[in-house]
Amino acid sequence: MLNYAIKRLGLSVAIVSLAMFLLFCMIYLVPGDPASVALGPRATDAMKEALRVKMGLDQPIWVQFMNFFMGAWTGDLGEEVLSGRPVLDVVFEQLPYTLVLIAGGISWSVALGIPLGCWAAIKRGSLADRMVGILSVAVIAVPSFVIAIYALLIFSVTLRWLPAIGAGEPGDVGDQLIHLILPSLAVGLGWVGYIARMVRASMLEVLEASHIRTARAFGLPDRTITYRYALTIAILPTITLLGVGIGQMLSSAVFAEIVFARPGVGKLVYDAILTRNFPVVTGAVLVTTVIFVLLNLIADLIVGALDPRVRSSF
Amino acid sequence: MSTLSISGLNVYFSTEDGPLHALKDVGFDVPERRIVGIVGESGCGKSTLINAILGLLADNGDIRSGEIVFEGMRDLTKLSARGMQDLRGLRISTVFQDPMGALNPVLSVGRQMTNIQYRSGQSHSEKVARAIEMLKLVRIPDAENALARYPHQFSGGMKQRIAIAMALMMEPALLIADEPTTALDATLEVTTIELLKDLQEKIGCSVLFISHHLGVIAELCDDVVVMYAGEVVERGTVRDVFQRPSHPYTRRLLECDPARQTQRTRVLPTIPGEIPDLRARPAGCVFAARCLDRHDGCDQHQPERSVSGGHAVRCNLVGSRQTQGEQA
Ligand SMILES: Nc1ncnc2c1ncn2[C@@H]1O[C@H](COP(=O)(O)OP(=O)(O)OP(=O)(O)O)[C@@H](O)[C@H]1O
Ligand SMILES: [Mg+2]
């Protein structure tokens, strides 16, 4: 297992490095001079030149890259253009809100998706199965920002059951949770569909396996067979899928944060783009990339811990 | 008293092209403490028969008529799903063909072995002790530590022995073995067969042993049932059937057995032709289309005829009276 974890970690470092390289190329290729963009049209040439030197833009490209690369790995993502605050601090200030939002989305998708998929597989071909199928496709097909807007209109504006905007009173966990319900549902609802379909498909496959027939032939109760012998295997591809799905949830989170006027990395990036605060944009993108890679790593390690075959194949 | 007594069993599968008559008028006994072999080509209904006994027929399968009497009192075809589950693994155990896939890949061997003792009423440590005892009995080296390991960490032969240990752990009255050695190589096959015979004597159970390997049947079994296209075409003691095969199909099967080839031939003899479509069974003998001794009488219904005590055959070339209890 340790071997597996180390190899998987090495892969993650490689992926993040590649992401940094791509991000650097992107900044470099964006037309326009970052210094003039940052300072606006009324800046003097001397001001632009000073900023250019401060940002290291006068150096050769490979020095710039090494500076960026080494800086990024040591947590130095540059400074915010106007206030001069370190970008990392700005991003980390917003990060918890986004992480909680995504955790909420995952909770919805797991808590609803796994039982629904399991149920559909056991009642295969029944009306319930077909209902779950239709529902899954429906929630997958509807974009998350549409879900966010409708949830806001129905539950906050019309019914007034749940708060419409913000993240709740700081320090009041109950209030924060209530504020989390709708945005996290918007982020996670599509994934209820993906997970239900995935769990159903892999459950059906596992239930056909000969070891399940053996378990039946040993007279094990249906419950034991379904949950302990079949679901423990059927869940594995779903965990991997969730690891990948977090990337998509991150982009849904941007919409949810804008629609519900929640603080968070998505909102931060959105505002930064509007104010051309590019260091914040790259910093936030890099941090979310690292988080995405990290969560993927965790998903794979969970699969490794649950599946003895994966563990020993590394 | 017989451990298992099957009579007039008819099983159908509903398919898109109409009903498929998979087992027709199947009947034979598994006497107490005896090993009965079932032999027949692929697709002749061996697995269907086992599933019918275990109550594990596919959803589209259906027992239309017949009896499967277990230990002289219970007709398994009339038992509820719950009643059947109570017998499985406790009184009737099964070892399946595929040793690679028969064990759950994500549960340790120990976990699987203690799980199936859930009805024993024993403490966890007693269940573990029982599991270790069984693993030792099937000669798994280092049995104590084997419990913590997972199926993929064992070889195919070991997995099959573990499966046998699991099947015999609750000391069933009947062990069903569906081609348990087919996936193993020849040496492993021999040791596994010997082990099975040993354990059967120790536990005193009856065995229903399915194989298409005639040598194994001759070695291991007391009685043999020859199946063709879902029918029992010949049955009797191994001695009677192997020495005086009375059905043309049995004779061809024995001729084609590679172990019996005295001369080195490049091509193994096989029986030309195929099993008839079970959705449209011939009215007469099912083997007629491939039979070398075919004649007019073959178009008629073939009742089971007795050759000698306990040796019966469905072929009108055997000029004898019908066996008792045959519902023609
Ligand atoms: N669920 C099913 N639906 C339809 N037909 C089936 C079903 N199961 C089995 N059959 C048919 O019943 C017949 C007997 O199949 P069975 O699996 O019992 O044969 P077998 O003797 O075990 O063969 P093998 O040696 O290959 O395991 C075959 O013609 C098969 O196609
Ligand atoms: Mg079979």
XYZ file of C-alpha atoms and ligand atoms in Angstrom:
674
model
C 0.000 0.000 0.000
C 2.840 2.402 0.872
C 4.456 1.692 -2.474
C 1.209 2.405 -4.226
C 0.714 5.638 -2.294
C 4.238 6.877 -3.122
C 3.859 6.130 -6.814
C 0.483 7.792 -6.915
C 1.901 10.842 -5.108
C 4.745 11.120 -7.629
C 2.198 11.106 -10.420
C 0.278 13.897 -8.706
C 3.405 16.073 -8.433
C 4.038 15.543 -12.140
C 0.485 16.535 -13.010
C 0.653 19.724 -10.945
C 4.005 20.653 -12.535
C 2.515 20.179 -15.961
C -0.440 22.351 -14.984
C 1.968 25.073 -13.845
C 3.797 24.918 -17.134
C 0.569 25.194 -19.128
C -0.635 28.024 -16.949
C 2.633 29.873 -17.468
C 2.396 29.429 -21.237
C -1.140 30.737 -21.115
C -0.183 33.903 -19.275
C 2.695 34.417 -21.641
C 0.577 33.951 -24.729
C -2.255 36.229 -23.638
C -2.013 39.295 -25.891
C -1.203 42.634 -24.299
C 1.337 43.706 -21.764
C 0.301 42.555 -18.273
C 1.709 45.709 -16.710
C -0.307 48.076 -18.885
C -3.402 45.893 -18.469
C -2.983 45.976 -14.714
C -2.389 49.686 -14.451
C -5.048 50.798 -16.915
C -4.895 53.270 -19.797
C -3.919 56.327 -17.774
C -0.618 54.969 -16.421
C 2.631 56.600 -17.507
C 5.406 54.672 -19.241
C 7.634 55.039 -16.174
C 4.953 53.470 -13.924
C 4.528 50.584 -16.388
C 8.276 50.027 -16.577
C 8.568 50.003 -12.791
C 5.784 47.423 -12.487
C 7.306 45.341 -15.255
C 10.576 45.155 -13.344
C 8.701 44.402 -10.123
C 6.807 41.548 -11.846
C 10.051 40.250 -13.358
C 8.812 40.739 -16.903
C 12.154 42.193 -18.006
C 13.916 38.848 -17.457
C 14.429 36.200 -20.171
C 11.475 33.825 -20.521
C 13.124 30.789 -18.970
C 14.132 32.808 -15.904
C 10.556 34.000 -15.665
C 9.353 30.423 -15.864
C 11.788 29.196 -13.224
C 10.805 32.050 -10.941
C 7.142 31.294 -11.432
C 7.673 27.545 -11.053
C 9.842 27.696 -7.942
C 7.643 30.375 -6.454
C 4.490 28.367 -7.058
C 5.939 25.245 -5.426
C 6.972 27.221 -2.375
C 3.600 28.893 -2.114
C 4.618 32.252 -3.590
C 1.973 33.027 -6.190
C 2.838 36.689 -6.517
C 0.968 39.673 -5.177
C -2.345 41.235 -5.846
C -1.810 44.130 -8.225
C -3.291 46.994 -6.260
C -3.305 46.029 -2.586
C -0.023 44.158 -2.786
C -1.323 41.321 -0.587
C 0.127 37.879 -1.321
C -2.173 36.044 -3.725
C -1.947 32.851 -1.689
C -3.455 34.628 1.344
C -6.257 36.052 -0.765
C -7.071 32.631 -2.246
C -6.817 30.785 1.077
C -9.190 33.276 2.630
C -11.867 32.218 0.143
C -10.950 28.567 -0.185
C -12.818 27.173 2.849
C -16.146 28.418 1.483
C -15.594 26.610 -1.814
C -14.361 23.442 -0.157
C -17.415 23.327 2.076
C -19.610 23.919 -0.950
C -18.012 21.026 -2.839
C -18.142 18.779 0.196
C -21.846 19.588 0.371
C -22.231 18.738 -3.326
C -20.456 15.423 -2.853
C -22.613 14.650 0.165
C -25.794 15.202 -1.821
C -24.586 13.126 -4.740
C -23.364 10.241 -2.581
C -26.251 10.252 -0.129
C -28.841 10.189 -2.930
C -26.944 8.601 -5.821
C -25.667 5.427 -4.182
C -28.968 4.267 -2.641
C -30.876 5.163 -5.817
C -28.443 3.268 -8.050
C -28.426 0.291 -5.728
C -32.195 0.231 -5.540
C -32.553 0.486 -9.325
C -30.134 -2.416 -9.812
C -31.945 -4.680 -7.352
C -35.357 -3.811 -8.813
C -34.015 -4.030 -12.338
C -36.632 -3.517 -15.041
C -39.276 -2.359 -12.569
C -41.087 0.983 -12.646
C -38.781 2.223 -9.875
C -35.748 1.373 -11.982
C -37.135 3.271 -14.949
C -38.036 6.276 -12.804
C -34.495 6.426 -11.432
C -33.177 6.162 -14.997
C -35.280 9.056 -16.270
C -34.510 11.171 -13.229
C -30.783 10.547 -13.594
C -30.711 11.647 -17.198
C -32.817 14.695 -16.335
C -30.531 15.964 -13.569
C -27.438 15.245 -15.656
C -28.835 17.111 -18.655
C -29.825 20.291 -16.809
C -26.813 22.621 -16.334
C -26.001 23.346 -12.724
C -26.472 27.111 -13.051
C -30.023 26.520 -14.262
C -30.624 24.335 -11.218
C -29.085 27.060 -9.063
C -31.310 29.790 -10.484
C -34.500 27.724 -10.263
C -33.682 26.525 -6.747
C -33.168 30.143 -5.769
C -36.429 31.239 -7.370
C -38.513 28.419 -5.922
C -37.148 27.869 -2.436
C -35.876 31.330 -1.579
C -37.925 33.823 -3.526
C -41.323 32.143 -3.827
C -41.516 29.779 -0.852
C -39.073 31.699 1.339
C -37.963 28.478 3.003
C -34.267 29.016 2.593
C -32.002 32.072 2.477
C -31.163 33.412 -0.969
C -27.697 34.869 -0.644
C -24.522 34.799 1.379
C -22.803 32.103 3.389
C -24.458 32.744 6.757
C -23.331 34.410 9.966
C -19.655 33.742 10.694
C -19.397 31.455 13.691
C -23.018 30.272 13.472
C -22.697 26.737 12.098
C -26.461 26.172 11.877
C -26.986 29.327 9.874
C -24.067 28.454 7.617
C -25.488 24.986 6.974
C -28.867 26.444 6.049
C -27.121 28.784 3.636
C -25.266 25.801 2.207
C -28.327 23.686 1.313
C -29.327 25.272 -1.994
C -25.867 26.065 -3.441
C -24.551 22.595 -2.622
C -27.658 20.995 -4.129
C -27.042 22.983 -7.304
C -23.454 21.744 -7.364
C -24.244 18.111 -6.530
C -27.597 17.365 -8.154
C -26.171 16.481 -11.573
C -23.813 14.092 -9.837
C -26.692 12.311 -8.163
C -27.581 11.228 -11.685
C -24.056 10.215 -12.674
C -23.534 8.242 -9.494
C -26.924 6.546 -9.614
C -26.252 5.388 -13.165
C -22.722 4.307 -12.382
C -23.697 2.393 -9.253
C -26.595 0.732 -11.053
C -24.406 -0.397 -13.941
C -21.611 -1.743 -11.790
C -24.053 -3.355 -9.353
C -25.716 -5.217 -12.226
C -22.327 -6.374 -13.417
C -21.191 -7.509 -9.980
C -24.477 -9.293 -9.236
C -23.818 -11.467 -12.305
C -20.379 -12.485 -11.059
C -19.804 -16.074 -10.095
C -18.729 -15.227 -6.549
C -22.186 -13.784 -5.968
C -23.668 -17.068 -7.170
C -21.349 -18.809 -4.706
C -22.550 -16.523 -1.915
C -26.152 -17.394 -2.805
C -25.288 -21.079 -2.884
C -23.974 -20.705 0.671
C -27.363 -19.411 1.741
C -26.148 -15.950 2.737
C -29.040 -13.526 3.279
C -29.886 -11.173 0.411
C -28.945 -8.118 2.497
C -25.468 -9.438 3.195
C -25.004 -10.299 -0.456
C -26.205 -6.920 -1.708
C -24.373 -4.658 0.703
C -21.319 -6.578 1.836
C -20.545 -8.775 -1.151
C -21.744 -6.716 -4.130
C -21.854 -3.026 -3.205
C -18.325 -3.029 -1.762
C -17.107 -3.932 -5.247
C -19.614 -1.898 -7.234
C -18.682 1.249 -5.319
C -15.044 1.259 -6.473
C -15.472 2.720 -9.979
C -17.854 5.266 -8.487
C -15.193 6.582 -6.112
C -12.789 7.023 -9.011
C -15.543 8.763 -10.977
C -16.169 11.124 -8.058
C -12.476 12.028 -7.950
C -12.703 13.130 -11.560
C -16.111 14.698 -11.009
C -14.700 17.127 -8.471
C -13.196 19.034 -11.397
C -16.639 19.553 -12.810
C -18.054 20.412 -9.415
C -15.415 23.118 -9.094
C -16.726 24.759 -12.229
C -20.314 24.372 -11.007
C -19.200 26.017 -7.777
C -18.236 29.153 -9.713
C -21.831 29.522 -10.924
C -23.331 28.644 -7.584
C -21.172 31.232 -5.850
C -22.149 33.914 -8.330
C -25.872 33.075 -8.293
C -26.055 32.838 -4.500
C -23.561 35.701 -3.947
C -21.473 33.400 -1.740
C -17.853 34.093 -0.983
C -15.491 31.507 -2.446
C -12.774 30.911 -4.983
C -15.254 30.971 -7.867
C -16.539 34.379 -6.840
C -12.959 35.521 -6.319
C -11.913 34.519 -9.822
C -15.042 36.057 -11.323
C -14.382 39.391 -9.604
C -10.678 39.198 -10.422
C -11.421 38.746 -14.107
C -13.747 41.739 -14.084
C -11.070 43.894 -12.452
C -8.236 42.366 -14.532
C -6.513 41.192 -11.390
C -4.583 38.495 -13.268
C -2.202 37.286 -10.529
C -5.267 36.375 -8.487
C -6.778 34.521 -11.448
C -3.669 32.399 -12.056
C -3.156 31.877 -8.325
C -6.719 30.720 -7.800
C -6.598 28.430 -10.828
C -3.360 26.896 -9.580
C -4.706 26.336 -6.089
C -7.869 24.688 -7.420
C -5.750 22.513 -9.701
C -3.717 21.343 -6.724
C -6.912 20.639 -4.812
C -8.388 18.744 -7.721
C -5.256 16.619 -8.050
C -5.158 16.088 -4.303
C -8.780 14.943 -4.120
C -8.166 12.619 -7.047
C -5.217 11.204 -5.173
C -7.395 10.669 -2.127
C -10.053 8.926 -4.236
C -7.433 6.580 -5.676
C -5.973 5.874 -2.257
C -9.445 5.041 -0.946
C -9.940 2.627 -3.829
C -6.519 1.169 -3.037
C -7.462 0.737 0.594
C -10.762 -0.953 -0.289
C -9.591 -3.164 -3.116
C -6.815 -5.601 -2.231
C -6.223 -6.303 -5.924
C -5.274 -2.692 -6.703
C -3.034 -2.515 -3.647
C -0.891 -5.459 -4.655
C -0.738 -4.683 -8.357
C 1.587 -1.752 -7.654
C -33.288 -43.571 2.062
C -31.820 -41.438 -0.694
C -30.299 -38.089 0.070
C -31.733 -36.730 -3.144
C -34.406 -38.267 -5.302
C -35.351 -36.531 -8.528
C -38.250 -37.684 -10.652
C -40.031 -36.430 -13.776
C -38.279 -33.062 -13.633
C -39.140 -30.663 -16.453
C -37.510 -27.247 -16.639
C -38.272 -24.585 -19.213
C -36.623 -21.276 -19.991
C -38.695 -18.614 -21.655
C -36.710 -17.068 -24.475
C -37.446 -14.566 -27.223
C -37.956 -17.469 -29.647
C -40.359 -19.327 -27.413
C -40.055 -21.778 -24.518
C -36.838 -23.783 -24.290
C -37.294 -27.228 -22.774
C -33.955 -27.487 -20.951
C -34.627 -30.564 -18.804
C -37.068 -33.261 -19.871
C -38.357 -35.992 -17.562
C -35.122 -36.075 -15.599
C -35.057 -38.662 -12.854
C -32.340 -40.335 -10.751
C -31.335 -40.906 -7.146
C -28.368 -39.826 -5.085
C -28.259 -42.527 -2.390
C -26.838 -41.772 1.024
C -23.047 -41.610 1.230
C -22.630 -42.244 -2.474
C -20.958 -40.202 -5.172
C -23.070 -39.812 -8.280
C -21.470 -38.440 -11.424
C -23.309 -36.569 -14.150
C -21.701 -36.568 -17.541
C -22.708 -34.965 -20.804
C -21.619 -32.535 -23.470
C -21.647 -28.794 -22.985
C -25.176 -27.447 -23.079
C -26.863 -30.688 -22.069
C -28.358 -29.083 -18.967
C -25.975 -29.990 -16.140
C -25.827 -26.517 -14.665
C -29.552 -26.078 -15.132
C -30.102 -29.242 -13.117
C -27.927 -27.952 -10.281
C -29.618 -24.587 -10.268
C -33.012 -26.292 -10.184
C -31.913 -28.305 -7.138
C -30.518 -25.230 -5.401
C -33.518 -23.047 -6.231
C -31.230 -20.679 -8.122
C -32.673 -20.934 -11.626
C -32.401 -17.747 -13.686
C -35.458 -15.484 -13.596
C -36.664 -16.822 -16.946
C -36.395 -20.437 -15.791
C -39.311 -22.412 -14.437
C -39.822 -25.904 -13.018
C -43.001 -27.027 -14.790
C -43.328 -30.422 -13.180
C -41.466 -33.037 -11.212
C -40.146 -33.596 -7.734
C -36.791 -33.081 -6.091
C -37.105 -34.865 -2.766
C -34.354 -34.095 -0.277
C -33.610 -36.521 2.579
C -36.828 -38.359 1.918
C -39.154 -35.671 3.182
C -38.869 -32.239 1.619
C -39.790 -31.597 -1.996
C -37.442 -28.776 -2.932
C -39.638 -27.679 -5.832
C -42.355 -26.744 -3.331
C -40.124 -25.008 -0.816
C -40.336 -21.233 -0.354
C -37.386 -19.026 -1.293
C -36.674 -18.638 2.407
C -36.880 -22.371 3.041
C -34.463 -22.990 0.192
C -32.037 -20.366 1.530
C -32.084 -22.121 4.894
C -30.949 -25.373 3.260
C -28.280 -23.854 1.049
C -24.848 -23.825 2.578
C -26.112 -25.777 5.565
C -27.550 -29.064 4.269
C -26.721 -28.648 0.579
C -23.405 -27.101 -0.393
C -21.923 -26.335 -3.767
C -18.504 -26.036 -5.348
C -18.560 -24.310 -8.705
C -16.431 -24.729 -11.761
C -14.549 -21.459 -11.815
C -12.098 -21.336 -8.903
C -10.792 -17.935 -10.000
C -14.121 -16.206 -9.673
C -15.847 -18.253 -7.002
C -14.524 -16.246 -4.064
C -15.263 -12.605 -3.362
C -12.223 -10.537 -4.427
C -12.484 -7.786 -1.798
C -13.202 -9.868 1.303
C -10.470 -11.825 3.048
C -10.728 -15.594 3.000
C -11.279 -15.603 6.763
C -14.093 -13.108 6.514
C -15.818 -15.204 3.856
C -15.374 -18.372 5.850
C -16.774 -16.893 9.050
C -19.616 -15.146 7.204
C -21.031 -18.413 5.909
C -21.158 -19.765 9.467
C -23.681 -17.096 10.389
C -26.263 -19.716 11.349
C -23.941 -21.788 13.515
C -24.674 -19.844 16.711
C -21.007 -19.936 17.632
C -18.767 -17.122 18.829
C -16.451 -15.388 16.414
C -13.367 -17.149 17.765
C -15.077 -20.517 17.420
C -15.928 -19.707 13.811
C -12.325 -18.710 13.153
C -11.101 -21.926 14.740
C -13.477 -23.918 12.556
C -12.251 -22.089 9.446
C -8.625 -22.851 10.326
C -9.488 -26.491 10.956
C -11.127 -26.753 7.526
C -8.219 -25.052 5.759
C -5.862 -27.517 7.393
C -8.081 -30.352 6.256
C -7.750 -29.238 2.633
C -3.992 -28.820 3.152
C -3.673 -25.060 2.797
C -0.196 -24.279 4.138
C -0.001 -21.835 7.035
C -3.752 -21.956 7.588
C -3.786 -19.409 10.450
C -2.285 -16.674 8.311
C -4.204 -17.686 5.204
C -7.369 -16.302 6.789
C -6.109 -12.729 6.517
C -5.269 -13.105 2.854
C -7.368 -12.335 -0.190
C -8.369 -14.747 -2.959
C -5.990 -13.289 -5.551
C -3.075 -14.196 -3.310
C -3.750 -17.922 -3.783
C -3.153 -20.156 -6.780
C -6.061 -21.658 -8.716
C -5.679 -25.062 -7.099
C -5.559 -23.534 -3.618
C -8.613 -21.417 -4.333
C -10.518 -24.503 -5.378
C -9.439 -26.278 -2.176
C -10.562 -23.267 -0.156
C -13.902 -23.424 -1.965
C -14.151 -27.108 -1.050
C -13.283 -26.291 2.575
C -16.024 -23.669 2.638
C -18.551 -26.043 1.101
C -17.864 -28.799 3.617
C -17.465 -26.567 6.673
C -21.070 -26.954 7.774
C -20.997 -30.713 7.138
C -23.794 -30.812 4.580
C -25.782 -33.890 3.688
C -25.264 -33.236 -0.008
C -22.318 -31.700 -1.800
C -22.880 -30.583 -5.362
C -19.737 -30.101 -7.409
C -20.131 -28.486 -10.834
C -17.010 -29.395 -12.813
C -14.796 -28.477 -9.869
C -11.603 -29.635 -11.540
C -12.115 -28.626 -15.160
C -10.134 -25.414 -14.793
C -7.210 -27.172 -13.088
C -4.293 -28.927 -14.708
C -4.041 -32.719 -14.681
C -1.921 -33.197 -11.544
C -3.983 -30.746 -9.533
C -7.088 -32.494 -10.802
C -5.937 -35.798 -9.374
C -5.046 -34.372 -5.954
C -8.281 -32.411 -5.776
C -10.296 -35.531 -6.626
C -8.498 -37.543 -3.967
C -9.069 -34.801 -1.441
C -12.750 -34.681 -2.285
C -13.092 -38.418 -1.861
C -11.245 -38.301 1.478
C -13.426 -35.550 2.843
C -16.587 -37.189 1.601
C -15.738 -40.303 3.581
C -14.839 -38.262 6.651
C -18.020 -36.228 6.620
C -20.222 -38.973 5.288
C -22.118 -36.808 2.830
C -23.468 -37.675 -0.583
C -21.942 -36.018 -3.620
C -23.427 -35.023 -6.949
C -20.384 -34.616 -9.148
C -20.594 -33.022 -12.554
C -17.897 -33.494 -15.107
C -17.365 -34.115 -18.757
C -14.204 -35.992 -17.951
C -15.078 -39.679 -18.016
C -11.813 -40.718 -16.376
C -12.585 -38.588 -13.335
C -16.096 -40.003 -13.096
C -14.791 -43.562 -13.317
C -12.204 -42.811 -10.646
C -14.388 -41.000 -8.167
C -18.014 -41.977 -8.579
C -20.174 -44.914 -7.535
C -23.020 -44.189 -9.920
C -23.187 -42.277 -13.157
C -25.969 -40.433 -14.971
C -25.434 -39.767 -18.671
C -27.279 -36.716 -19.922
C -27.951 -35.677 -23.466
C -29.885 -32.563 -24.519
C -31.614 -32.242 -21.179
C -32.557 -35.903 -20.830
C -31.110 -38.749 -18.836
C -30.268 -41.261 -21.552
C -28.539 -43.796 -19.352
C -27.888 -44.299 -15.660
C -26.491 -46.991 -13.437
C -23.441 -47.896 -11.436
C -20.131 -46.771 -12.881
C -19.259 -50.414 -13.400
C -22.416 -51.226 -15.356
C -22.411 -48.130 -17.493
C -18.707 -48.125 -18.317
C -18.467 -51.850 -18.941
C -21.814 -52.424 -20.629
C -22.807 -49.071 -22.119
C -26.278 -49.626 -23.551
C -27.127 -46.297 -25.122
C -25.446 -45.496 -28.430
C -24.632 -42.031 -27.048
C -22.809 -43.469 -24.038
C -20.883 -45.771 -26.333
C -19.835 -42.891 -28.560
C -18.889 -40.827 -25.533
C -16.668 -43.629 -24.266
C -15.103 -44.072 -27.688
C -14.342 -40.383 -27.883
C -12.748 -40.163 -24.441
C -9.149 -39.125 -25.102
C -7.945 -41.266 -22.195
C -9.225 -44.342 -23.955
C -7.345 -43.774 -27.183
C -4.938 -46.633 -27.572
C -3.379 -45.434 -30.797
C -1.867 -42.032 -31.248
C -4.178 -40.212 -33.566
C -3.845 -36.724 -34.865
C -7.516 -36.000 -34.635
C -9.518 -37.000 -31.609
C -12.745 -38.648 -32.594
C -15.784 -36.523 -31.852
C -19.461 -37.195 -32.302
C -20.556 -35.537 -35.559
C -23.553 -33.235 -35.401
C -24.929 -31.014 -32.688
C -27.395 -31.108 -29.829
C -30.903 -30.466 -31.240
C -32.557 -27.092 -30.713
C -34.211 -27.423 -27.316
C -36.998 -25.090 -28.413
C -38.166 -27.715 -30.904
C -37.447 -31.106 -29.387
C -37.921 -34.156 -31.615
C -40.909 -36.297 -30.622
C -38.811 -39.452 -30.487
C -35.272 -40.090 -29.308
C -33.263 -36.875 -28.870
C -30.058 -38.514 -30.021
C -31.545 -40.050 -33.191
C -30.176 -37.378 -35.529
C -26.593 -38.237 -34.566
C -27.068 -41.940 -33.909
C -25.304 -44.588 -36.010
C -27.894 -47.232 -35.077
C -30.864 -45.162 -36.133
C -34.002 -46.992 -37.310
C -37.771 -46.459 -37.553
C -38.473 -47.066 -33.885
C -36.433 -44.023 -32.944
C -39.256 -41.669 -33.939
C -41.393 -42.922 -31.090
C -41.348 -41.662 -27.524
C -38.531 -43.278 -25.599
C -39.479 -44.469 -22.122
C -36.744 -45.479 -19.732
C -35.982 -49.200 -20.024
C -34.230 -51.292 -17.431
C -31.146 -53.244 -18.457
C -30.510 -54.765 -15.092
C -31.156 -53.714 -11.506
C -30.422 -49.989 -11.275
C -29.129 -49.762 -14.846
C -31.647 -47.983 -17.073
C -31.505 -46.636 -20.589
C -33.699 -44.625 -22.993
C -33.176 -46.558 -26.195
C -35.521 -48.949 -27.935
C -32.649 -51.181 -28.962
C -32.638 -52.383 -25.383
C -35.428 -54.874 -25.593
C -36.653 -54.885 -22.053
C -39.631 -53.879 -20.013
C -40.090 -50.327 -18.791
C -38.749 -49.403 -15.384
C -41.196 -48.942 -12.630
C -42.523 -45.495 -11.929
C -41.847 -44.259 -15.437
C -44.615 -41.908 -16.442
C -44.770 -42.520 -20.188
N -31.262 -18.439 -18.465
C -31.376 -19.156 -19.589
N -32.197 -18.729 -20.564
C -32.341 -19.451 -21.708
N -31.717 -20.582 -21.954
C -30.875 -21.062 -21.019
C -30.663 -20.379 -19.795
N -29.766 -21.093 -19.056
C -29.457 -22.168 -19.795
N -30.117 -22.172 -20.971
C -30.048 -23.207 -22.018
O -30.283 -24.445 -21.408
C -29.433 -25.435 -21.967
C -28.619 -26.102 -20.866
O -27.670 -25.171 -20.337
P -26.681 -25.523 -19.141
O -25.933 -24.299 -18.792
O -27.465 -26.167 -18.063
O -25.693 -26.570 -19.815
P -24.410 -27.301 -19.187
O -24.617 -28.744 -19.396
O -24.179 -26.824 -17.811
O -23.272 -26.801 -20.146
P -21.724 -26.543 -19.806
O -21.048 -27.862 -19.813
O -21.291 -25.678 -20.948
O -21.666 -25.823 -18.487
C -28.581 -24.749 -23.008
O -29.174 -24.976 -24.265
C -28.671 -23.299 -22.639
O -28.589 -22.505 -23.792
Mg -22.470 -25.715 -16.854
